[in-house]
Amino acid sequence: MSQQLPLISHLLELRNRLLRAIASVLLVFVCLVYWAKDIYHYMAVPLLQAMPESGTMIATDVGAPFFAPFKLTMVLSLFIAIPYVLYQIWAFVAPGLYKHEKRLVFPLLISSTLLFYLGIVFAYYVVFPVVFGFFANVAPEGVQVATDISSYLNFILKLFFAFGLAFEIPIAVVLLCWAGVTTPEDLKSKRPYIVVGAFVVGMLLTPPDILSQTMLAVPMLLLFEGGLLAARFYKPADDEDDSEEAEQP
């Protein structure tokens, strides 16, 4: 077994990994910032298409026309750089993991990234058109729809994070079963409570309308069922430890 590095070496490596992760986000941001206005317009398309002909977007703050696209581009840079950021995390923790832990963690890092992206894509292409169309159609007669660009940005970022995190449910289920906290059979027996919990989470993470809450809760339940299926392919950590010890001469 290799000699353990002193604490200061671990801290230096952690610092280097963090600096590389931050540098990757900044590099992506520098490449995208020139198109910040175009990126914001692309994100605003679902709302603009749902608005009536008299509807428009407005800026109520003096600096909003600059800061809103700037903020969106920074968040988008973080999303794009996530695979490299996760790789830096993996490279830092991998030397201290057992073989069976590496077999679990690496696939989960890849799948969690893909699921997070899938949640964002689902929110943009499926949820946004429905939610914004609903909001535009329920506006009282005589009320002109005029959405502030900063408020809209905060709204869509909240939904992006909500759906991105919600799509991580299969990963959470697999980790809980692998850690021995629960079992697929135990989770199946608690399915009615999980259904209620999904709608409660949808209520807390989305705007206060039943439509967006349902559109978050239903995918969460489907992903939960997918997590149950995936968890059957992972043995609990204690069982893997025992099998590895049995293989040793």
Coordinates of N, CA and C in Angstrom, one line a residue:
M1 N 0.8 -1.2 0.0 CA 0.0 0.0 0.0 C 0.9 1.2 0.0
S2 N 0.5 2.2 -0.9 CA 1.4 3.4 -1.0 C 1.3 4.2 0.3
Q3 N 2.4 4.9 0.5 CA 2.4 5.8 1.7 C 1.5 6.9 1.6
Q4 N 0.8 7.2 2.7 CA -0.2 8.3 2.7 C 0.5 9.7 2.6
L5 N -0.1 10.5 1.7 CA 0.5 11.8 1.6 C 0.2 12.7 2.8
P6 N 1.0 13.6 3.2 CA 0.7 14.4 4.3 C -0.5 15.3 4.0
L7 N -1.0 15.9 5.1 CA -2.2 16.7 4.9 C -2.0 17.9 4.0
I8 N -0.9 18.5 4.1 CA -0.6 19.7 3.3 C -0.6 19.4 1.8
S9 N -0.2 18.1 1.4 CA -0.2 17.7 0.0 C -1.6 17.5 -0.5
H10 N -2.5 17.0 0.4 CA -3.9 16.8 0.0 C -4.6 18.2 -0.2
L11 N -4.2 19.1 0.7 CA -4.8 20.5 0.6 C -4.4 21.2 -0.7
L12 N -3.1 21.0 -1.0 CA -2.6 21.6 -2.3 C -3.2 21.0 -3.5
E13 N -3.4 19.7 -3.5 CA -4.1 19.0 -4.6 C -5.5 19.5 -4.7
L14 N -6.2 19.6 -3.5 CA -7.6 20.1 -3.5 C -7.7 21.5 -4.1
R15 N -6.7 22.3 -3.7 CA -6.7 23.7 -4.3 C -6.5 23.7 -5.8
N16 N -5.6 22.9 -6.2 CA -5.3 22.8 -7.7 C -6.6 22.3 -8.4
R17 N -7.2 21.3 -7.9 CA -8.4 20.8 -8.5 C -9.5 21.9 -8.6
L18 N -9.7 22.6 -7.5 CA -10.7 23.7 -7.4 C -10.4 24.8 -8.4
L19 N -9.1 25.2 -8.5 CA -8.7 26.2 -9.5 C -8.9 25.8 -10.9
R20 N -8.7 24.5 -11.2 CA -8.9 24.0 -12.6 C -10.4 24.0 -12.9
A21 N -11.2 23.6 -11.9 CA -12.7 23.7 -12.1 C -13.2 25.1 -12.3
I22 N -12.7 26.0 -11.5 CA -13.1 27.4 -11.7 C -12.6 28.0 -13.0
A23 N -11.4 27.6 -13.4 CA -10.9 28.1 -14.7 C -11.7 27.5 -15.8
S24 N -12.1 26.3 -15.7 CA -12.9 25.8 -16.8 C -14.2 26.5 -17.0
V25 N -14.9 26.9 -15.9 CA -16.1 27.7 -16.0 C -15.8 29.1 -16.6
L26 N -14.8 29.7 -16.2 CA -14.4 31.0 -16.7 C -14.1 31.0 -18.2
L27 N -13.4 29.9 -18.6 CA -13.0 29.7 -20.0 C -14.3 29.6 -20.9
V28 N -15.2 28.8 -20.4 CA -16.5 28.7 -21.2 C -17.2 30.0 -21.2
F29 N -17.2 30.7 -20.1 CA -17.9 32.0 -20.0 C -17.2 33.0 -21.0
V30 N -15.9 33.1 -21.1 CA -15.3 34.0 -22.0 C -15.6 33.6 -23.4
C31 N -15.8 32.4 -23.7 CA -16.2 32.0 -25.1 C -17.6 32.3 -25.4
L32 N -18.5 32.4 -24.4 CA -19.9 32.6 -24.7 C -20.4 34.0 -24.5
V33 N -19.6 34.8 -23.7 CA -20.1 36.1 -23.3 C -20.4 37.0 -24.5
Y34 N -19.8 36.9 -25.6 CA -20.0 37.7 -26.7 C -21.5 37.5 -27.2
W35 N -22.0 36.3 -27.1 CA -23.4 36.0 -27.5 C -24.4 36.0 -26.4
A36 N -24.1 36.7 -25.3 CA -24.9 36.7 -24.1 C -26.4 37.2 -24.5
K37 N -26.5 38.2 -25.3 CA -27.9 38.7 -25.6 C -28.6 37.6 -26.5
D38 N -27.9 37.0 -27.4 CA -28.5 35.9 -28.2 C -29.0 34.7 -27.3
I39 N -28.1 34.4 -26.3 CA -28.5 33.3 -25.4 C -29.7 33.6 -24.6
Y40 N -29.8 34.9 -24.1 CA -31.0 35.3 -23.4 C -32.2 35.2 -24.3
H41 N -32.1 35.7 -25.5 CA -33.2 35.7 -26.4 C -33.7 34.2 -26.6
Y42 N -32.7 33.3 -26.8 CA -33.1 31.9 -27.0 C -33.9 31.4 -25.8
M43 N -33.4 31.7 -24.6 CA -34.1 31.3 -23.4 C -35.5 31.9 -23.2
A44 N -35.7 33.1 -23.8 CA -36.9 33.8 -23.7 C -37.9 33.4 -24.8
V45 N -37.5 32.6 -25.7 CA -38.4 32.2 -26.8 C -39.7 31.5 -26.3
P46 N -39.7 30.6 -25.4 CA -40.9 29.9 -24.9 C -41.9 31.0 -24.4
L47 N -41.4 32.0 -23.7 CA -42.3 33.0 -23.2 C -42.8 33.9 -24.3
L48 N -41.9 34.3 -25.2 CA -42.3 35.2 -26.3 C -43.4 34.6 -27.2
Q49 N -43.2 33.3 -27.4 CA -44.2 32.6 -28.3 C -45.5 32.4 -27.7
A50 N -45.6 32.4 -26.3 CA -46.8 32.2 -25.6 C -47.5 33.5 -25.4
M51 N -46.8 34.6 -25.5 CA -47.4 35.9 -25.2 C -48.4 36.3 -26.3
P52 N -49.4 37.1 -26.0 CA -50.3 37.7 -27.0 C -49.5 38.7 -27.8
E53 N -50.1 39.1 -28.9 CA -49.4 40.1 -29.8 C -49.1 41.4 -29.1
S54 N -49.9 41.8 -28.1 CA -49.6 43.0 -27.4 C -48.6 42.8 -26.3
G55 N -48.2 41.6 -26.0 CA -47.3 41.3 -24.9 C -45.9 41.6 -25.2
T56 N -45.1 41.9 -24.2 CA -43.7 42.2 -24.4 C -42.9 42.0 -23.1
M57 N -41.6 41.9 -23.2 CA -40.8 41.9 -22.0 C -40.2 43.3 -21.8
I58 N -40.0 43.6 -20.5 CA -39.6 44.9 -20.1 C -38.4 44.8 -19.1
A59 N -37.7 45.9 -18.9 CA -36.6 45.9 -18.0 C -36.9 47.1 -17.0
T60 N -37.2 46.7 -15.7 CA -37.6 47.7 -14.8 C -36.4 48.3 -14.0
D61 N -35.2 47.6 -14.2 CA -34.0 48.1 -13.5 C -33.1 48.6 -14.6
V62 N -32.3 49.7 -14.2 CA -31.4 50.3 -15.2 C -30.4 49.4 -15.8
G63 N -29.8 48.5 -14.9 CA -28.7 47.6 -15.3 C -29.2 46.3 -15.8
A64 N -30.5 46.0 -15.8 CA -31.1 44.7 -16.1 C -30.7 44.3 -17.5
P65 N -30.8 45.2 -18.6 CA -30.5 44.7 -19.9 C -29.0 44.2 -20.1
F66 N -28.1 44.6 -19.2 CA -26.8 44.1 -19.2 C -26.6 42.9 -18.3
F67 N -27.1 43.0 -17.0 CA -26.8 42.0 -16.0 C -27.6 40.7 -16.2
A68 N -28.8 40.8 -16.7 CA -29.6 39.6 -16.9 C -28.9 38.6 -17.9
P69 N -28.6 39.1 -19.1 CA -27.8 38.2 -20.0 C -26.5 37.7 -19.5
F70 N -25.8 38.6 -18.7 CA -24.5 38.3 -18.1 C -24.7 37.2 -17.1
K71 N -25.7 37.3 -16.3 CA -25.9 36.2 -15.3 C -26.3 34.9 -15.9
L72 N -27.2 35.0 -16.9 CA -27.6 33.7 -17.6 C -26.4 33.0 -18.2
T73 N -25.5 33.8 -18.9 CA -24.3 33.2 -19.5 C -23.4 32.6 -18.5
M74 N -23.3 33.2 -17.3 CA -22.4 32.6 -16.3 C -23.0 31.3 -15.8
V75 N -24.3 31.2 -15.6 CA -24.9 30.0 -15.1 C -24.8 28.9 -16.2
L76 N -25.0 29.3 -17.5 CA -24.9 28.4 -18.6 C -23.4 27.8 -18.7
S77 N -22.5 28.7 -18.4 CA -21.1 28.3 -18.4 C -20.8 27.2 -17.4
L78 N -21.4 27.4 -16.2 CA -21.3 26.4 -15.2 C -21.9 25.0 -15.6
F79 N -23.1 25.1 -16.2 CA -23.8 23.9 -16.7 C -22.9 23.2 -17.7
I80 N -22.3 23.9 -18.6 CA -21.5 23.3 -19.7 C -20.2 22.7 -19.1
A81 N -19.7 23.3 -18.1 CA -18.4 22.9 -17.5 C -18.6 21.8 -16.5
I82 N -19.8 21.4 -16.2 CA -20.1 20.4 -15.1 C -19.3 19.1 -15.3
P83 N -19.2 18.5 -16.6 CA -18.5 17.3 -16.7 C -17.0 17.4 -16.3
Y84 N -16.4 18.5 -16.6 CA -15.0 18.7 -16.2 C -14.9 19.0 -14.7
V85 N -15.8 19.7 -14.2 CA -15.8 19.9 -12.7 C -15.9 18.6 -12.0
L86 N -16.9 17.8 -12.4 CA -17.1 16.5 -11.8 C -15.8 15.6 -12.0
Y87 N -15.2 15.7 -13.1 CA -13.9 14.9 -13.3 C -12.9 15.3 -12.3
Q88 N -12.7 16.6 -12.0 CA -11.8 17.1 -11.0 C -12.1 16.5 -9.6
I89 N -13.4 16.5 -9.3 CA -13.8 15.9 -8.0 C -13.5 14.4 -8.0
W90 N -13.7 13.7 -9.1 CA -13.4 12.3 -9.2 C -11.9 12.0 -9.1
A91 N -11.1 12.8 -9.8 CA -9.7 12.7 -9.7 C -9.1 12.9 -8.3
F92 N -9.8 13.7 -7.5 CA -9.3 14.0 -6.2 C -9.7 12.8 -5.2
V93 N -10.9 12.3 -5.4 CA -11.4 11.3 -4.4 C -11.0 9.8 -4.8
A94 N -10.8 9.6 -6.1 CA -10.6 8.3 -6.6 C -9.5 7.5 -6.0
P95 N -8.3 8.1 -5.7 CA -7.2 7.3 -5.1 C -7.6 6.8 -3.7
G96 N -8.5 7.4 -3.0 CA -8.9 6.9 -1.7 C -10.1 5.9 -1.7
L97 N -10.6 5.5 -2.9 CA -11.7 4.6 -3.0 C -11.3 3.2 -3.2
Y98 N -12.1 2.2 -2.7 CA -11.9 0.8 -3.0 C -12.3 0.5 -4.4
K99 N -11.9 -0.7 -4.9 CA -12.3 -1.0 -6.2 C -13.8 -1.0 -6.5
H100 N -14.5 -1.6 -5.6 CA -16.0 -1.7 -5.8 C -16.6 -0.3 -5.7
E101 N -16.0 0.6 -4.9 CA -16.5 2.0 -4.8 C -16.3 2.7 -6.1
K102 N -15.1 2.5 -6.8 CA -14.8 3.1 -8.1 C -15.8 2.6 -9.1
R103 N -16.1 1.3 -9.1 CA -17.1 0.7 -10.0 C -18.5 1.4 -9.9
L104 N -18.8 1.8 -8.7 CA -20.1 2.5 -8.5 C -20.0 4.0 -8.8
V105 N -19.0 4.7 -8.3 CA -19.0 6.1 -8.3 C -18.8 6.6 -9.8
F106 N -17.9 6.1 -10.5 CA -17.7 6.6 -11.9 C -18.9 6.5 -12.8
P107 N -19.6 5.4 -12.9 CA -20.8 5.4 -13.7 C -21.9 6.4 -13.2
L108 N -22.0 6.5 -11.8 CA -23.0 7.4 -11.3 C -22.6 8.9 -11.6
L109 N -21.3 9.2 -11.7 CA -21.0 10.6 -12.1 C -21.4 10.9 -13.5
I110 N -21.2 10.0 -14.4 CA -21.6 10.2 -15.8 C -23.1 10.2 -15.9
S111 N -23.8 9.3 -15.3 CA -25.3 9.2 -15.4 C -25.9 10.4 -14.7
S112 N -25.4 10.9 -13.6 CA -25.9 12.0 -12.9 C -25.8 13.3 -13.7
T113 N -24.7 13.4 -14.5 CA -24.5 14.6 -15.4 C -25.5 14.5 -16.5
L114 N -25.7 13.4 -17.1 CA -26.7 13.2 -18.2 C -28.1 13.5 -17.7
L115 N -28.4 13.0 -16.5 CA -29.8 13.2 -16.0 C -30.0 14.6 -15.7
F116 N -29.0 15.3 -15.2 CA -29.2 16.8 -14.9 C -29.4 17.5 -16.2
Y117 N -28.7 17.2 -17.3 CA -28.9 17.9 -18.6 C -30.3 17.5 -19.1
L118 N -30.7 16.3 -18.9 CA -32.0 15.8 -19.4 C -33.1 16.6 -18.7
G119 N -32.9 16.8 -17.4 CA -33.9 17.6 -16.7 C -34.1 19.0 -17.2
I120 N -32.9 19.6 -17.5 CA -33.0 21.0 -18.1 C -33.6 21.0 -19.5
V121 N -33.3 20.0 -20.3 CA -33.9 20.0 -21.6 C -35.4 19.7 -21.5
F122 N -35.8 18.9 -20.6 CA -37.2 18.6 -20.4 C -38.0 19.9 -19.9
A123 N -37.3 20.6 -19.0 CA -37.9 21.9 -18.6 C -38.1 22.9 -19.7
Y124 N -37.1 23.0 -20.5 CA -37.1 24.0 -21.6 C -38.1 23.7 -22.7
Y125 N -38.1 22.4 -23.2 CA -38.9 22.0 -24.4 C -40.3 21.5 -24.0
V126 N -40.5 21.0 -22.8 CA -41.8 20.5 -22.5 C -42.5 21.4 -21.5
V127 N -41.9 21.7 -20.4 CA -42.6 22.5 -19.3 C -42.8 23.9 -19.7
F128 N -41.8 24.6 -20.2 CA -41.9 26.0 -20.4 C -43.0 26.4 -21.4
P129 N -43.2 25.8 -22.5 CA -44.3 26.1 -23.4 C -45.6 25.9 -22.8
V130 N -45.8 24.9 -22.0 CA -47.1 24.6 -21.4 C -47.4 25.6 -20.3
V131 N -46.4 25.9 -19.4 CA -46.6 26.8 -18.3 C -46.8 28.2 -18.7
F132 N -46.0 28.7 -19.7 CA -46.1 30.1 -20.1 C -47.4 30.2 -20.9
G133 N -47.8 29.2 -21.7 CA -49.0 29.3 -22.4 C -50.2 29.4 -21.4
F134 N -50.1 28.6 -20.4 CA -51.2 28.7 -19.3 C -51.2 30.1 -18.7
F135 N -50.1 30.6 -18.3 CA -50.1 31.9 -17.6 C -50.6 33.0 -18.6
A136 N -50.2 32.9 -19.8 CA -50.7 34.0 -20.8 C -52.2 33.9 -21.0
N137 N -52.7 32.7 -21.0 CA -54.2 32.6 -21.3 C -55.1 32.9 -20.1
V138 N -54.5 32.9 -18.9 CA -55.3 33.1 -17.7 C -55.2 34.6 -17.3
A139 N -54.5 35.4 -18.0 CA -54.4 36.8 -17.6 C -55.8 37.5 -17.8
P140 N -56.2 38.3 -16.8 CA -57.6 38.9 -16.8 C -57.7 39.8 -18.0
E141 N -58.9 40.0 -18.4 CA -59.1 40.9 -19.6 C -58.7 42.4 -19.2
G142 N -58.0 43.0 -20.1 CA -57.6 44.4 -19.9 C -56.2 44.4 -19.3
V143 N -55.6 43.3 -18.9 CA -54.3 43.3 -18.3 C -53.3 43.0 -19.4
Q144 N -52.3 43.8 -19.6 CA -51.3 43.6 -20.6 C -50.1 42.8 -20.0
V145 N -49.8 41.7 -20.7 CA -48.7 40.9 -20.2 C -47.3 41.5 -20.5
A146 N -46.6 41.9 -19.5 CA -45.3 42.5 -19.7 C -44.4 42.0 -18.6
T147 N -43.5 41.0 -18.9 CA -42.7 40.3 -18.0 C -41.3 41.0 -17.8
D148 N -40.9 41.2 -16.6 CA -39.5 41.8 -16.4 C -38.5 40.8 -16.7
I149 N -37.4 41.2 -17.4 CA -36.4 40.2 -17.8 C -35.6 39.6 -16.7
S150 N -35.4 40.4 -15.6 CA -34.7 39.8 -14.4 C -35.6 38.8 -13.7
S151 N -36.9 39.1 -13.6 CA -37.9 38.2 -12.9 C -38.0 36.9 -13.7
Y152 N -38.0 37.1 -15.1 CA -38.1 35.9 -15.9 C -36.9 35.0 -15.8
L153 N -35.7 35.6 -15.7 CA -34.5 34.9 -15.5 C -34.5 34.1 -14.2
N154 N -34.8 34.7 -13.1 CA -34.9 34.0 -11.9 C -35.9 32.9 -11.9
F155 N -37.0 33.1 -12.6 CA -38.0 32.1 -12.7 C -37.5 30.8 -13.5
I156 N -36.9 31.0 -14.6 CA -36.4 29.9 -15.4 C -35.2 29.2 -14.8
L157 N -34.4 29.9 -14.1 CA -33.2 29.3 -13.4 C -33.8 28.4 -12.2
K158 N -34.8 28.9 -11.6 CA -35.4 28.1 -10.5 C -35.9 26.8 -11.0
L159 N -36.6 26.9 -12.2 CA -37.2 25.7 -12.8 C -36.1 24.8 -13.3
F160 N -35.0 25.3 -13.9 CA -33.9 24.5 -14.4 C -33.3 23.7 -13.2
F161 N -33.0 24.4 -12.1 CA -32.4 23.7 -11.0 C -33.4 22.6 -10.4
A162 N -34.7 23.0 -10.4 CA -35.6 22.1 -9.8 C -35.7 20.8 -10.6
F163 N -35.8 20.9 -11.9 CA -36.0 19.8 -12.8 C -34.6 19.0 -12.9
G164 N -33.5 19.8 -12.9 CA -32.2 19.1 -13.0 C -32.0 18.3 -11.7
L165 N -32.3 18.8 -10.6 CA -32.1 18.0 -9.3 C -33.2 16.9 -9.2
A166 N -34.4 17.1 -9.7 CA -35.4 16.1 -9.6 C -35.0 14.9 -10.5
F167 N -34.4 15.1 -11.6 CA -34.0 14.0 -12.4 C -32.8 13.2 -11.9
E168 N -32.3 13.6 -10.7 CA -31.2 12.9 -10.0 C -31.8 11.8 -9.1
I169 N -33.1 11.6 -9.1 CA -33.7 10.7 -8.2 C -33.2 9.3 -8.4
P170 N -33.0 8.8 -9.6 CA -32.5 7.4 -9.7 C -31.1 7.2 -9.1
I171 N -30.3 8.3 -9.1 CA -29.0 8.2 -8.5 C -29.1 8.1 -7.0
A172 N -30.0 8.9 -6.4 CA -30.3 8.9 -5.0 C -30.8 7.5 -4.5
V173 N -31.7 6.9 -5.3 CA -32.2 5.6 -4.9 C -31.1 4.6 -5.0
V174 N -30.3 4.6 -6.0 CA -29.2 3.6 -6.1 C -28.2 3.8 -4.9
L175 N -27.9 5.0 -4.6 CA -26.9 5.2 -3.5 C -27.5 4.8 -2.1
L176 N -28.8 5.0 -1.9 CA -29.4 4.6 -0.6 C -29.4 3.1 -0.5
C177 N -29.7 2.4 -1.6 CA -29.8 1.0 -1.6 C -28.4 0.4 -1.4
W178 N -27.4 1.0 -2.2 CA -26.0 0.5 -2.1 C -25.4 0.7 -0.7
A179 N -25.8 1.8 -0.1 CA -25.2 2.1 1.3 C -25.9 1.3 2.3
G180 N -27.0 0.5 2.0 CA -27.7 -0.3 3.0 C -28.7 0.5 3.8
V181 N -29.0 1.7 3.4 CA -30.0 2.5 4.2 C -31.3 1.9 4.0
T182 N -31.6 1.5 2.8 CA -32.9 0.9 2.5 C -32.7 -0.2 1.4
T183 N -33.8 -0.8 1.0 CA -33.8 -1.8 -0.1 C -34.8 -1.5 -1.1
P184 N -34.7 -2.0 -2.3 CA -35.8 -1.8 -3.3 C -37.1 -2.2 -2.8
E185 N -37.2 -3.4 -2.1 CA -38.4 -3.9 -1.6 C -39.1 -3.0 -0.6
D186 N -38.2 -2.4 0.3 CA -38.7 -1.5 1.3 C -39.3 -0.2 0.6
L187 N -38.6 0.3 -0.4 CA -39.1 1.5 -1.1 C -40.4 1.2 -1.8
K188 N -40.5 0.0 -2.4 CA -41.7 -0.3 -3.1 C -42.9 -0.4 -2.1
S189 N -42.7 -0.8 -0.9 CA -43.8 -0.9 0.1 C -44.2 0.5 0.5
K190 N -43.3 1.5 0.4 CA -43.6 2.9 0.8 C -44.0 3.8 -0.4
R191 N -44.4 3.1 -1.5 CA -44.7 3.9 -2.7 C -45.8 4.9 -2.5
P192 N -46.9 4.6 -1.8 CA -47.9 5.7 -1.6 C -47.4 6.9 -0.9
Y193 N -46.5 6.8 0.1 CA -45.9 7.9 0.7 C -45.0 8.7 -0.2
I194 N -44.3 8.0 -1.1 CA -43.4 8.6 -2.0 C -44.2 9.4 -3.1
V195 N -45.4 8.9 -3.5 CA -46.2 9.7 -4.4 C -46.6 11.0 -3.8
V196 N -47.1 11.0 -2.5 CA -47.5 12.2 -1.9 C -46.2 13.1 -1.7
G197 N -45.1 12.5 -1.4 CA -43.9 13.3 -1.2 C -43.5 14.0 -2.5
A198 N -43.7 13.3 -3.6 CA -43.3 13.9 -4.9 C -44.1 15.1 -5.2
F199 N -45.4 15.1 -4.9 CA -46.2 16.3 -5.2 C -45.9 17.4 -4.2
V200 N -45.5 17.0 -3.0 CA -45.1 18.1 -2.0 C -43.8 18.7 -2.5
V201 N -42.9 18.0 -2.9 CA -41.6 18.5 -3.5 C -41.9 19.4 -4.7
G202 N -42.8 18.9 -5.6 CA -43.2 19.7 -6.7 C -43.8 21.0 -6.3
M203 N -44.6 21.0 -5.2 CA -45.2 22.3 -4.7 C -44.1 23.2 -4.2
L204 N -43.1 22.7 -3.6 CA -42.0 23.5 -3.0 C -41.0 24.1 -4.0
L205 N -40.8 23.3 -5.0 CA -39.7 23.7 -6.0 C -40.2 24.4 -7.2
T206 N -41.5 24.4 -7.4 CA -42.0 25.1 -8.6 C -42.9 26.3 -8.3
P207 N -43.2 27.1 -9.2 CA -44.2 28.2 -9.0 C -45.5 27.7 -8.5
P208 N -46.3 28.5 -7.8 CA -47.5 28.1 -7.2 C -48.7 27.9 -8.1
D209 N -48.5 26.9 -9.0 CA -49.6 26.5 -9.9 C -49.6 25.0 -10.1
I210 N -50.7 24.4 -10.1 CA -50.9 23.0 -10.1 C -50.3 22.3 -11.4
L211 N -50.2 23.1 -12.5 CA -49.7 22.5 -13.7 C -48.2 22.2 -13.6
S212 N -47.4 23.2 -13.2 CA -45.9 23.0 -13.1 C -45.6 22.0 -12.0
Q213 N -46.4 22.0 -10.9 CA -46.2 21.0 -9.9 C -46.4 19.6 -10.4
T214 N -47.4 19.4 -11.1 CA -47.7 18.1 -11.7 C -46.6 17.6 -12.7
M215 N -46.2 18.6 -13.5 CA -45.2 18.3 -14.5 C -43.8 18.0 -13.9
L216 N -43.6 18.3 -12.7 CA -42.4 18.0 -12.0 C -42.6 16.7 -11.2
A217 N -43.8 16.5 -10.6 CA -44.0 15.3 -9.7 C -44.1 14.0 -10.6
V218 N -44.7 14.1 -11.7 CA -44.9 12.9 -12.5 C -43.6 12.3 -13.0
P219 N -42.7 13.2 -13.6 CA -41.3 12.6 -14.0 C -40.6 12.1 -12.7
M220 N -40.7 12.8 -11.6 CA -40.0 12.3 -10.4 C -40.5 10.9 -10.1
L221 N -41.8 10.6 -10.2 CA -42.3 9.2 -9.9 C -41.8 8.2 -10.9
L222 N -41.7 8.6 -12.1 CA -41.2 7.7 -13.2 C -39.7 7.4 -13.0
L223 N -39.0 8.5 -12.6 CA -37.6 8.3 -12.3 C -37.3 7.5 -11.1
F224 N -38.2 7.6 -10.1 CA -38.1 6.8 -8.9 C -38.2 5.3 -9.3
E225 N -39.2 5.0 -10.2 CA -39.4 3.6 -10.6 C -38.1 3.1 -11.3
G226 N -37.5 4.0 -12.2 CA -36.3 3.7 -12.8 C -35.2 3.4 -11.9
G227 N -35.1 4.2 -10.8 CA -34.1 4.0 -9.8 C -34.2 2.7 -9.1
L228 N -35.5 2.2 -8.9 CA -35.7 0.9 -8.2 C -35.2 -0.2 -9.1
L229 N -35.4 -0.1 -10.4 CA -34.9 -1.1 -11.4 C -33.3 -1.1 -11.4
A230 N -32.7 0.1 -11.4 CA -31.3 0.1 -11.4 C -30.7 -0.4 -10.1
A231 N -31.3 -0.1 -9.0 CA -30.8 -0.5 -7.7 C -30.6 -2.0 -7.6
R232 N -31.4 -2.8 -8.3 CA -31.3 -4.2 -8.3 C -30.0 -4.8 -8.8
F233 N -29.3 -3.9 -9.6 CA -28.0 -4.4 -10.2 C -26.8 -4.0 -9.3
Y234 N -27.0 -3.4 -8.1 CA -26.0 -3.0 -7.2 C -26.2 -3.7 -5.9
K235 N -25.1 -4.4 -5.5 CA -25.2 -5.1 -4.2 C -24.9 -4.1 -3.1
P236 N -25.4 -4.2 -1.9 CA -25.1 -3.3 -0.8 C -23.6 -3.4 -0.5
A237 N -23.0 -2.3 0.0 CA -21.6 -2.1 0.2 C -21.0 -3.2 1.1
D238 N -21.7 -3.6 2.1 CA -21.2 -4.6 3.0 C -21.0 -5.9 2.3
D239 N -22.0 -6.3 1.4 CA -21.9 -7.5 0.7 C -20.7 -7.5 -0.2
E240 N -20.4 -6.3 -0.9 CA -19.3 -6.2 -1.8 C -17.9 -6.3 -1.0
D241 N -17.9 -5.7 0.2 CA -16.7 -5.8 1.0 C -16.4 -7.2 1.4
D242 N -17.5 -8.0 1.7 CA -17.3 -9.4 2.1 C -16.8 -10.2 0.9
S243 N -17.4 -9.9 -0.3 CA -16.9 -10.7 -1.5 C -15.5 -10.4 -1.8
E244 N -15.1 -9.1 -1.7 CA -13.7 -8.8 -2.0 C -12.7 -9.4 -1.0
E245 N -13.1 -9.5 0.3 CA -12.2 -10.1 1.3 C -12.1 -11.6 1.0
A246 N -13.2 -12.2 0.5 CA -13.2 -13.6 0.2 C -12.3 -13.9 -1.0
E247 N -12.2 -13.0 -1.9 CA -11.3 -13.2 -3.0 C -9.8 -13.1 -2.7
Q248 N -9.5 -12.4 -1.6 CA -8.1 -12.3 -1.3 C -7.5 -13.6 -0.8
P249 N -6.3 -14.0 -1.1 CA -5.7 -15.2 -0.7 C -5.4 -15.2 0.8

